[in-house]
Coordinates of C-alpha atoms and ligand atoms in Angstrom, one line a residue:
M10 CA -22.9 -11.5 10.5
K11 CA -20.6 -9.2 8.6
E12 CA -22.4 -10.0 5.4
Q13 CA -25.7 -9.2 7.0
Q14 CA -24.4 -5.8 8.1
H15 CA -23.1 -5.3 4.6
S16 CA -26.5 -6.0 3.1
K17 CA -28.1 -3.6 5.4
K18 CA -25.6 -0.9 4.4
R19 CA -26.4 -1.4 0.8
S20 CA -30.1 -1.3 1.2
S21 CA -29.9 1.9 3.2
K22 CA -27.9 3.7 0.6
S23 CA -30.5 6.2 -0.3
K24 CA -31.0 7.5 3.2
S25 CA -29.3 10.7 3.7
N26 CA -28.2 10.1 7.3
K27 CA -26.1 7.0 6.6
S28 CA -22.7 6.6 8.1
P29 CA -19.6 6.9 5.9
K30 CA -18.4 3.8 4.1
K31 CA -15.1 3.0 5.7
S32 CA -14.1 0.5 3.1
K33 CA -14.1 3.2 0.4
L34 CA -11.5 5.1 2.2
L35 CA -9.2 2.1 2.1
N36 CA -8.3 3.1 -1.4
Y37 CA -6.0 5.9 -0.3
K38 CA -2.9 4.0 0.1
K39 CA 0.1 6.1 -0.6
Y40 CA -0.1 9.7 0.2
I41 CA 2.5 12.3 -0.6
G42 CA 2.3 15.8 0.8
K43 CA 4.5 18.6 -0.6
D44 CA 5.1 21.7 1.4
A45 CA 4.3 24.7 -0.8
N46 CA 1.2 26.4 -2.1
H47 CA -1.2 23.6 -2.0
E48 CA -3.0 21.6 -4.7
S49 CA -3.7 17.9 -5.0
E50 CA -3.9 14.9 -7.3
H51 CA -5.3 11.4 -6.9
I52 CA -3.9 8.7 -9.2
D53 CA -5.8 5.6 -9.5
Q54 CA -4.7 2.5 -11.4
T55 CA -7.7 0.3 -11.6
N56 CA -6.8 -2.8 -13.6
N57 CA -8.4 -5.5 -11.5
N58 CA -7.9 -3.4 -8.5
F59 CA -10.3 -4.9 -6.0
D60 CA -9.5 -2.2 -3.5
N61 CA -10.9 0.2 -5.9
V62 CA -14.7 0.4 -5.7
I63 CA -15.1 4.1 -6.2
N64 CA -14.2 4.3 -9.8
P65 CA -15.2 2.5 -13.0
H66 CA -12.4 1.3 -15.3
T67 CA -11.3 3.7 -17.8
S68 CA -8.2 4.3 -19.8
E69 CA -7.7 7.9 -19.0
I70 CA -4.3 9.0 -17.7
N71 CA -3.0 12.1 -16.1
E72 CA -0.9 14.9 -17.5
D73 CA 0.8 13.9 -20.7
P74 CA 1.7 10.3 -20.5
S75 CA -0.6 9.3 -23.4
N76 CA 2.2 9.5 -25.8
L77 CA 4.7 7.5 -23.8
E78 CA 5.8 4.2 -25.2
Q79 CA 3.7 1.1 -24.4
E80 CA 6.3 -1.5 -23.9
E81 CA 5.3 -3.7 -21.0
S82 CA 2.2 -4.5 -19.3
L83 CA 1.4 -5.3 -15.7
S84 CA -0.2 -8.7 -15.2
E85 CA -2.5 -9.3 -12.3
Y86 CA -3.3 -12.3 -10.3
N87 CA -3.0 -14.7 -13.2
N88 CA -4.8 -17.6 -11.6
D89 CA -6.9 -17.6 -8.5
F90 CA -8.3 -21.0 -7.6
L91 CA -10.9 -22.0 -5.2
I92 CA -10.5 -25.5 -3.7
D93 CA -13.9 -26.6 -2.5
S94 CA -14.6 -30.2 -1.9
N95 CA -18.3 -29.8 -1.1
H96 CA -19.8 -27.1 -3.3
D97 CA -20.0 -26.1 -6.8
L98 CA -19.6 -22.4 -7.4
Q99 CA -22.4 -22.5 -10.0
D100 CA -24.8 -23.8 -7.4
L101 CA -25.7 -20.4 -6.2
T102 CA -28.3 -18.3 -8.0
E103 CA -28.3 -14.6 -8.4
N104 CA -30.8 -14.3 -5.6
D105 CA -28.3 -15.5 -3.2
Y106 CA -26.3 -12.3 -3.6
D107 CA -26.8 -8.7 -2.8
P108 CA -27.8 -6.8 -5.8
I109 CA -24.7 -5.1 -7.2
P110 CA -25.2 -1.6 -8.7
E111 CA -24.3 -1.2 -12.4
N112 CA -22.1 1.8 -11.6
D113 CA -21.0 1.7 -8.0
S114 CA -19.1 5.0 -8.3
E115 CA -22.3 7.0 -8.7
L116 CA -23.7 5.5 -5.6
E117 CA -20.6 6.2 -3.6
R118 CA -20.4 9.9 -4.4
P119 CA -23.2 11.1 -2.1
D120 CA -21.4 9.2 0.7
L121 CA -18.2 10.9 -0.1
D122 CA -19.8 14.3 -0.3
L123 CA -21.5 13.8 3.0
I124 CA -18.2 13.2 4.8
G125 CA -16.5 16.0 3.0
V126 CA -14.0 14.2 0.9
P127 CA -12.4 16.9 -1.3
E128 CA -13.1 16.9 -5.0
W129 CA -9.5 15.9 -6.0
L130 CA -9.8 12.7 -4.0
K131 CA -13.2 11.9 -5.4
S132 CA -12.1 12.4 -9.0
P133 CA -8.9 10.4 -9.6
K134 CA -7.0 10.4 -12.8
I135 CA -7.3 6.8 -14.0
V136 CA -4.1 5.3 -15.3
D137 CA -4.0 2.5 -18.0
S138 CA -2.2 -0.4 -16.5
N139 CA -0.5 -1.0 -19.8
L140 CA 1.3 2.3 -19.6
S141 CA 5.0 1.8 -19.5
C142 CA 8.2 3.6 -20.6
S143 CA 11.9 2.8 -20.9
I144 CA 14.1 4.1 -18.0
S145 CA 16.1 6.0 -20.5
D146 CA 13.2 7.8 -22.1
S147 CA 14.4 11.4 -22.5
R148 CA 11.2 12.8 -21.1
L149 CA 11.9 11.4 -17.7
A150 CA 15.4 12.9 -17.8
L151 CA 16.7 10.7 -15.0
S152 CA 20.1 11.3 -13.6
E153 CA 23.0 9.0 -14.8
Q154 CA 23.3 7.6 -11.3
T155 CA 19.6 6.6 -11.1
L156 CA 19.8 5.0 -14.5
L157 CA 22.8 3.0 -13.3
N158 CA 21.0 2.0 -10.1
C159 CA 18.0 0.9 -12.1
K160 CA 20.2 -1.2 -14.3
K161 CA 21.8 -2.8 -11.3
E162 CA 18.4 -3.7 -10.1
N163 CA 17.4 -5.1 -13.5
I164 CA 14.8 -2.5 -14.1
S165 CA 14.7 -1.5 -17.8
A166 CA 11.2 0.0 -18.0
F167 CA 8.8 1.7 -15.5
F168 CA 5.4 0.4 -14.6
A169 CA 2.2 2.3 -15.1
V170 CA 1.9 3.8 -11.6
Q171 CA 5.6 4.8 -11.8
V172 CA 5.2 6.6 -15.1
A173 CA 2.2 8.4 -13.9
A174 CA 3.7 9.4 -10.5
F175 CA 7.1 10.4 -12.1
S176 CA 5.4 12.7 -14.5
L177 CA 3.3 14.4 -11.9
L178 CA 5.9 14.6 -9.2
K179 CA 8.5 16.0 -11.7
S180 CA 6.2 18.9 -12.6
I181 CA 5.5 19.5 -8.9
F182 CA 9.1 19.6 -8.0
I183 CA 9.9 21.9 -10.9
S184 CA 7.1 24.2 -9.9
L185 CA 8.4 24.2 -6.4
K186 CA 11.9 25.2 -7.6
Y187 CA 10.4 28.4 -9.0
S188 CA 8.1 28.9 -6.0
E189 CA 5.1 28.1 -7.9
R190 CA 2.2 25.8 -7.0
A191 CA 3.0 22.4 -5.5
R192 CA 0.5 19.6 -5.1
D193 CA -0.3 16.6 -3.0
I194 CA -0.7 13.2 -4.6
C195 CA -2.7 10.3 -3.5
V196 CA -1.9 7.0 -5.3
S197 CA -4.0 3.8 -5.3
A198 CA -2.7 0.9 -7.3
P199 CA -2.8 -3.0 -7.0
T200 CA -0.5 -4.9 -4.8
G201 CA 2.9 -5.5 -6.4
S202 CA 2.5 -2.8 -9.0
G203 CA 5.6 -0.9 -8.0
K204 CA 4.3 1.9 -5.8
T205 CA 7.5 2.1 -3.7
L206 CA 9.7 3.2 -6.6
A207 CA 6.9 5.4 -7.8
Y208 CA 7.7 7.8 -5.0
A209 CA 11.3 6.7 -4.1
I210 CA 12.9 7.6 -7.5
P211 CA 11.3 11.1 -7.8
I212 CA 12.3 11.9 -4.2
I213 CA 15.9 10.9 -4.8
E214 CA 16.0 12.8 -8.1
K215 CA 14.6 15.9 -6.4
L216 CA 17.1 15.8 -3.5
L217 CA 20.2 15.1 -5.7
S218 CA 20.6 18.8 -6.2
R219 CA 20.6 19.7 -2.5
V220 CA 23.7 21.4 -1.1
V221 CA 23.4 21.1 2.6
R222 CA 22.3 17.8 4.3
R223 CA 19.0 18.3 6.2
L224 CA 16.1 16.1 6.8
R225 CA 13.9 16.8 3.8
A226 CA 11.8 13.7 3.2
I227 CA 10.0 11.4 5.6
I228 CA 8.4 8.2 4.7
V229 CA 6.1 6.7 7.3
L230 CA 5.0 3.0 7.2
P231 CA 2.8 1.1 9.7
T232 CA 5.2 -1.7 10.6
K233 CA 8.9 -2.3 11.3
D234 CA 9.1 -4.9 8.5
L235 CA 7.7 -2.6 5.9
A236 CA 10.0 0.2 7.0
S237 CA 13.1 -2.0 6.6
Q238 CA 11.9 -3.1 3.2
V239 CA 11.4 0.5 2.0
K240 CA 14.7 1.6 3.6
S241 CA 16.5 -1.0 1.6
V242 CA 14.9 0.2 -1.6
F243 CA 16.1 3.7 -0.9
D244 CA 19.6 2.4 0.0
K245 CA 19.8 0.7 -3.4
F246 CA 18.6 3.7 -5.3
C247 CA 20.8 6.2 -3.4
R248 CA 24.0 4.2 -4.2
G249 CA 26.6 6.4 -5.6
T250 CA 24.9 9.6 -4.5
H251 CA 25.6 11.9 -1.6
L252 CA 22.2 11.2 -0.1
R253 CA 21.9 9.4 3.2
V254 CA 18.9 7.4 4.3
G255 CA 18.0 6.8 8.0
L256 CA 15.7 4.2 9.6
A257 CA 13.7 4.8 12.7
S258 CA 11.5 1.8 13.3
G259 CA 12.7 0.2 16.6
E260 CA 15.0 -2.2 14.8
V261 CA 17.8 -1.1 17.1
S262 CA 17.7 0.7 20.4
F263 CA 16.5 4.2 20.6
V264 CA 19.9 5.6 21.6
K265 CA 21.5 3.9 18.6
E266 CA 18.8 5.3 16.3
Q267 CA 19.5 8.7 17.7
Q268 CA 23.2 8.4 16.9
T269 CA 22.5 7.5 13.3
L270 CA 20.0 10.3 12.8
V271 CA 21.5 13.4 14.4
N272 CA 24.8 15.0 15.2
S273 CA 24.9 15.4 19.0
T274 CA 28.0 17.6 18.9
V275 CA 26.2 20.4 17.2
E276 CA 24.3 22.3 19.9
N277 CA 20.7 23.2 19.1
S278 CA 21.4 24.2 15.6
I279 CA 19.5 23.2 12.5
E280 CA 22.7 23.6 10.5
E281 CA 24.5 20.3 10.2
S282 CA 22.3 18.7 12.8
S283 CA 20.9 16.0 10.6
K284 CA 22.9 13.0 9.5
V285 CA 20.2 11.9 7.0
D286 CA 18.4 13.5 4.0
I287 CA 15.6 10.9 4.0
L288 CA 14.1 9.1 7.0
V289 CA 12.1 6.0 6.7
C290 CA 10.1 5.4 9.9
T291 CA 7.2 4.0 11.8
P292 CA 4.8 6.5 13.4
G293 CA 5.8 5.4 17.0
R294 CA 9.5 6.0 16.5
L295 CA 8.9 9.2 14.6
I296 CA 7.0 10.6 17.5
N297 CA 9.7 9.5 19.9
H298 CA 12.4 11.3 17.9
I299 CA 10.2 14.4 17.6
T300 CA 9.7 14.6 21.3
Q301 CA 12.9 13.2 22.7
T302 CA 15.8 13.6 20.3
P303 CA 17.8 16.8 20.6
N304 CA 18.7 18.2 17.1
F305 CA 15.9 16.3 15.4
Y306 CA 14.4 19.2 13.3
L307 CA 11.6 19.1 10.8
D308 CA 12.1 22.7 9.7
S309 CA 13.5 21.6 6.3
L310 CA 10.9 18.9 5.7
E311 CA 9.6 19.2 2.2
I312 CA 8.2 15.8 1.4
L313 CA 6.0 13.5 3.5
V314 CA 5.0 10.1 2.2
M315 CA 2.4 8.0 4.1
D316 CA 2.8 4.5 2.7
E317 CA -0.2 2.2 3.4
A318 CA -2.0 5.4 4.3
D319 CA -5.3 3.7 5.2
R320 CA -3.5 1.6 7.8
L321 CA -1.7 4.6 9.2
M322 CA -5.1 6.3 9.4
S323 CA -7.1 3.5 10.8
Q324 CA -4.8 2.8 13.7
G325 CA -4.2 5.7 16.0
Y326 CA -0.4 5.1 16.7
N327 CA -0.6 7.4 19.7
D328 CA -1.9 10.3 17.9
W329 CA 1.1 10.6 15.7
L330 CA -0.5 12.8 13.1
N331 CA -1.3 15.4 15.7
I332 CA 2.2 15.4 17.2
L333 CA 3.7 15.7 13.7
Y334 CA 1.4 18.5 12.9
K335 CA 2.4 20.4 16.0
A336 CA 6.1 19.8 15.3
L337 CA 5.9 21.5 11.9
S338 CA 6.7 25.2 11.9
A339 CA 4.3 28.0 11.0
G340 CA 6.1 28.3 7.6
Q341 CA 5.2 24.8 6.6
N342 CA 1.6 25.6 5.9
T343 CA 1.0 23.2 3.1
L344 CA 2.1 20.2 5.0
K345 CA 0.0 21.3 7.9
R346 CA -3.0 21.6 5.6
V347 CA -2.3 18.1 4.2
L348 CA -2.2 16.7 7.7
S349 CA -5.4 18.4 8.8
G350 CA -7.0 16.7 5.7
M351 CA -5.7 13.4 6.9
F352 CA -7.3 13.9 10.4
F353 CA -10.7 13.6 8.9
L354 CA -9.7 10.4 7.0
Q355 CA -8.4 9.1 10.3
E356 CA -11.7 9.8 12.0
A357 CA -13.6 8.1 9.2
T358 CA -11.4 4.9 9.2
C359 CA -10.5 4.4 12.9
T360 CA -13.2 1.9 13.6
I361 CA -11.7 -0.7 11.2
P362 CA -10.5 -3.6 13.4
P363 CA -6.9 -4.7 12.7
P364 CA -6.8 -8.2 11.3
T365 CA -5.2 -10.7 13.6
E366 CA -5.7 -14.1 12.1
L367 CA -2.9 -16.5 11.4
S368 CA -2.7 -17.9 7.9
V369 CA -1.0 -21.3 7.9
P370 CA 0.8 -22.8 4.9
F371 CA -0.4 -26.0 3.3
R372 CA 2.9 -28.0 2.6
S373 CA 5.6 -25.5 1.8
V374 CA 4.7 -22.2 0.4
L375 CA 4.1 -19.1 2.5
F376 CA 2.7 -18.2 5.8
K377 CA 2.1 -14.8 7.3
I378 CA 0.1 -13.2 10.0
D379 CA -2.2 -10.9 8.1
I380 CA -1.2 -7.8 9.8
V381 CA 2.3 -8.2 8.4
S382 CA 1.5 -9.9 5.1
R383 CA 0.3 -6.7 3.6
G384 CA 2.9 -4.8 1.5
I385 CA 5.7 -7.3 2.2
D386 CA 7.7 -8.0 -0.9
I387 CA 9.1 -11.5 -1.0
E388 CA 10.8 -12.4 -4.2
N389 CA 9.6 -15.2 -6.4
V390 CA 6.6 -16.4 -4.4
D391 CA 4.7 -18.3 -7.1
T392 CA 1.9 -19.7 -5.0
V393 CA -0.2 -18.5 -2.1
I394 CA -2.5 -20.8 -0.2
N395 CA -5.3 -19.5 1.9
Y396 CA -5.5 -22.1 4.5
D397 CA -8.5 -20.4 6.0
V398 CA -10.9 -18.1 4.3
P399 CA -10.0 -14.4 4.6
I400 CA -12.7 -12.4 6.4
S401 CA -12.8 -9.7 3.8
M402 CA -11.9 -9.1 0.2
N403 CA -9.4 -6.6 1.4
Q404 CA -7.6 -9.3 3.4
Y405 CA -7.9 -11.7 0.5
I406 CA -6.2 -9.3 -1.8
H407 CA -3.4 -8.6 0.6
R408 CA -2.7 -12.2 1.1
V409 CA -2.9 -13.3 -2.6
G410 CA -1.0 -10.1 -3.5
R411 CA 2.2 -11.7 -2.2
T412 CA 2.4 -13.6 -5.5
A413 CA 2.1 -12.3 -9.1
R414 CA 4.1 -9.2 -8.2
A415 CA 5.9 -6.9 -10.6
G416 CA 4.2 -8.4 -13.7
K417 CA 5.1 -12.0 -12.9
A418 CA 2.7 -14.9 -12.9
G419 CA 1.3 -16.4 -9.7
S420 CA -1.5 -18.6 -8.3
A421 CA -3.6 -18.4 -5.2
Y422 CA -5.5 -21.4 -3.8
S423 CA -8.2 -21.0 -1.2
L424 CA -9.2 -23.9 0.9
V425 CA -12.9 -23.4 1.7
G426 CA -14.7 -25.5 4.2
S427 CA -18.4 -26.1 3.8
H428 CA -19.4 -23.7 6.5
E429 CA -17.3 -21.0 4.8
A430 CA -18.3 -21.5 1.3
R431 CA -21.3 -19.1 1.3
H432 CA -19.3 -16.2 2.8
F433 CA -16.4 -16.8 0.4
R434 CA -18.6 -16.9 -2.7
K435 CA -20.5 -13.8 -1.7
M436 CA -17.3 -11.9 -1.0
Q437 CA -15.9 -12.9 -4.4
H438 CA -19.2 -12.1 -6.1
T439 CA -19.5 -8.7 -4.5
A440 CA -16.0 -7.9 -5.7
N441 CA -16.9 -9.1 -9.2
H442 CA -14.2 -11.7 -9.0
L443 CA -16.2 -14.9 -8.7
K444 CA -16.1 -15.6 -12.5
K445 CA -12.3 -15.5 -12.4
L446 CA -12.1 -18.4 -9.9
K447 CA -11.7 -22.0 -10.8
N448 CA -13.4 -24.5 -8.7
L449 CA -11.2 -27.5 -8.0
K450 CA -12.5 -30.6 -6.5
F451 CA -10.3 -33.2 -4.9
N452 CA -10.7 -36.8 -4.1
P453 CA -10.7 -37.3 -0.2
E454 CA -8.9 -40.7 -0.7
V455 CA -6.0 -39.0 -2.4
V456 CA -5.8 -36.4 0.3
Q457 CA -5.7 -39.0 3.0
E458 CA -2.3 -40.1 1.8
Y459 CA -0.9 -36.8 2.8
E460 CA -2.5 -36.5 6.2
E461 CA 0.4 -37.6 8.2
L462 CA 2.9 -35.4 6.4
Y463 CA 0.5 -32.5 6.8
Q464 CA 0.1 -33.1 10.6
T465 CA 3.9 -33.1 10.9
C466 CA 4.1 -29.8 9.0
L467 CA 1.5 -28.3 11.2
D468 CA 3.3 -29.4 14.4
E469 CA 6.6 -28.0 13.1
L470 CA 4.9 -24.7 12.2
K471 CA 3.3 -24.5 15.6
E472 CA 6.7 -24.9 17.2
L473 CA 8.3 -22.4 15.0
Y474 CA 5.6 -19.9 15.7
V475 CA 5.7 -20.4 19.4
S476 CA 9.5 -20.0 19.5
K477 CA 9.4 -16.9 17.2
S478 CA 6.8 -15.3 19.5
K479 CA 9.0 -15.8 22.5
D480 CA 11.9 -14.0 20.8
Ligands
ATP13 N1 9.8 -1.0 -13.1 C1 10.0 -2.2 -12.5 N2 10.5 -3.3 -13.2 C2 10.7 -4.5 -12.6 N3 10.5 -4.7 -11.3 C3 9.9 -3.7 -10.6 C4 9.7 -2.4 -11.1 N4 9.2 -1.6 -10.1 C5 9.1 -2.4 -9.0 N5 9.5 -3.6 -9.3 C6 9.6 -4.8 -8.3 O1 8.2 -5.1 -8.1 C7 8.0 -5.6 -6.8 C8 6.8 -5.0 -6.1 O2 7.1 -3.6 -5.9 P1 6.5 -2.8 -4.6 O3 6.8 -3.6 -3.4 O4 6.9 -1.4 -4.7 O5 4.9 -3.0 -4.9 P2 3.7 -2.2 -4.2 O6 2.9 -1.7 -5.3 O7 4.2 -1.3 -3.1 O8 3.0 -3.4 -3.5 P3 2.1 -3.5 -2.1 O9 0.9 -2.7 -2.4 O10 1.9 -4.9 -1.9 O11 3.0 -2.8 -1.1 C9 9.4 -5.3 -6.1 O12 10.1 -6.6 -6.0 C10 10.1 -4.4 -7.0 O13 11.5 -4.5 -6.9

């Protein structure tokens, strides 16, 4: 059914009254707003980035990173496998697929124009995924403490998206210091490519020179798990500095959270009211603190990061953007302008249904409910098994993206039943990924041997899942 709708959409491309393509807006994953005179950038790293259907691959990069050293490269999903006992991938002919335009980006532009996507979002600076530079490169001019923290985390070189973001953010922060133009950045890069540090390190470097503690940076994430993960990244990279990082995600009671975030002894004063410089939060808790926590001020907020921005946009979260917008003071015009821009993205994406399926492990590897699988960074996962076929390429990417992270190798296996084979192939073909799959066949007699063990695993998993859901 989904595929039929998709075909209809494609064939009606030329009509001028077509509705916006929601999937295209899913590119805009990490969004950084900066409060000053407003300008914007969109970085896009497109090496095998299945999310990215707007832009063709190029090797252009932003600003001046072309002369940075090329030391390390990002590898992608090194091996994706399709396990299919009934079909051969080569069985399908070209006629079985929707025609795929030679240059998708050209066809998307009218859609984007129609819904009013600004020029800077439509024309990203494409970053070569081989771009890399040493942490001690003098052009980055990182503080001694950040260098030390990188070394403690075994980071010796920065990945492409990091080099690109550092260079842009640095110039933005310097401009801001001299009250010149600041900009907004929208980053789209493959899973596991290091987007968190791409914004965390510049924010820390920027705030190191602050004198008084005030809430200056907020990072919003769609789930509690992601917020904890990002908080721990900030904690590691704030080690040895005077910066304090807070978490507001519902992990502890609201009252406890309030105690960690604000000084209740200071009465209605912005001065010394905040106990943190940086706040990592979910939209729900952010709203709660804005509306219910005395001394929780946003007046000094300079930096706003929306991590997994498409999810934050597609799910309403009690109108959090609107509440945040209203909480900003009149002087924070740029942030307000950024947020109004986001309202339109929210409108355009709010009809995407949240994925709810359960992906079950085959034998021992990894299982996750899709809604939390996305963005979660689990160390050293070398294999992902799709026990069921993901409903969309987006879901497929976020599942298999739990492996082959940070330049490491990894494999993804998909178990495809005969009734799912057509949908799966079409999905892979449309994303131009079909050629990269290997078709593995297995002998049913060999599989039979494992049936009992498999059933036991499934039962255990079921028990575990039920007991976890009760907690
Ligand atoms: N420069 C680097 N060198 C080595 N490892 C790195 C570097 N940058 C990030 N990493 C590691 O790469 C992993 C993936 O990073 P991160 O979670 O930021 O990816 P991401 O792009 O946000 O992925 P997703 O889109 O799935 O959220 C993490 O374990 C992180 O510690």
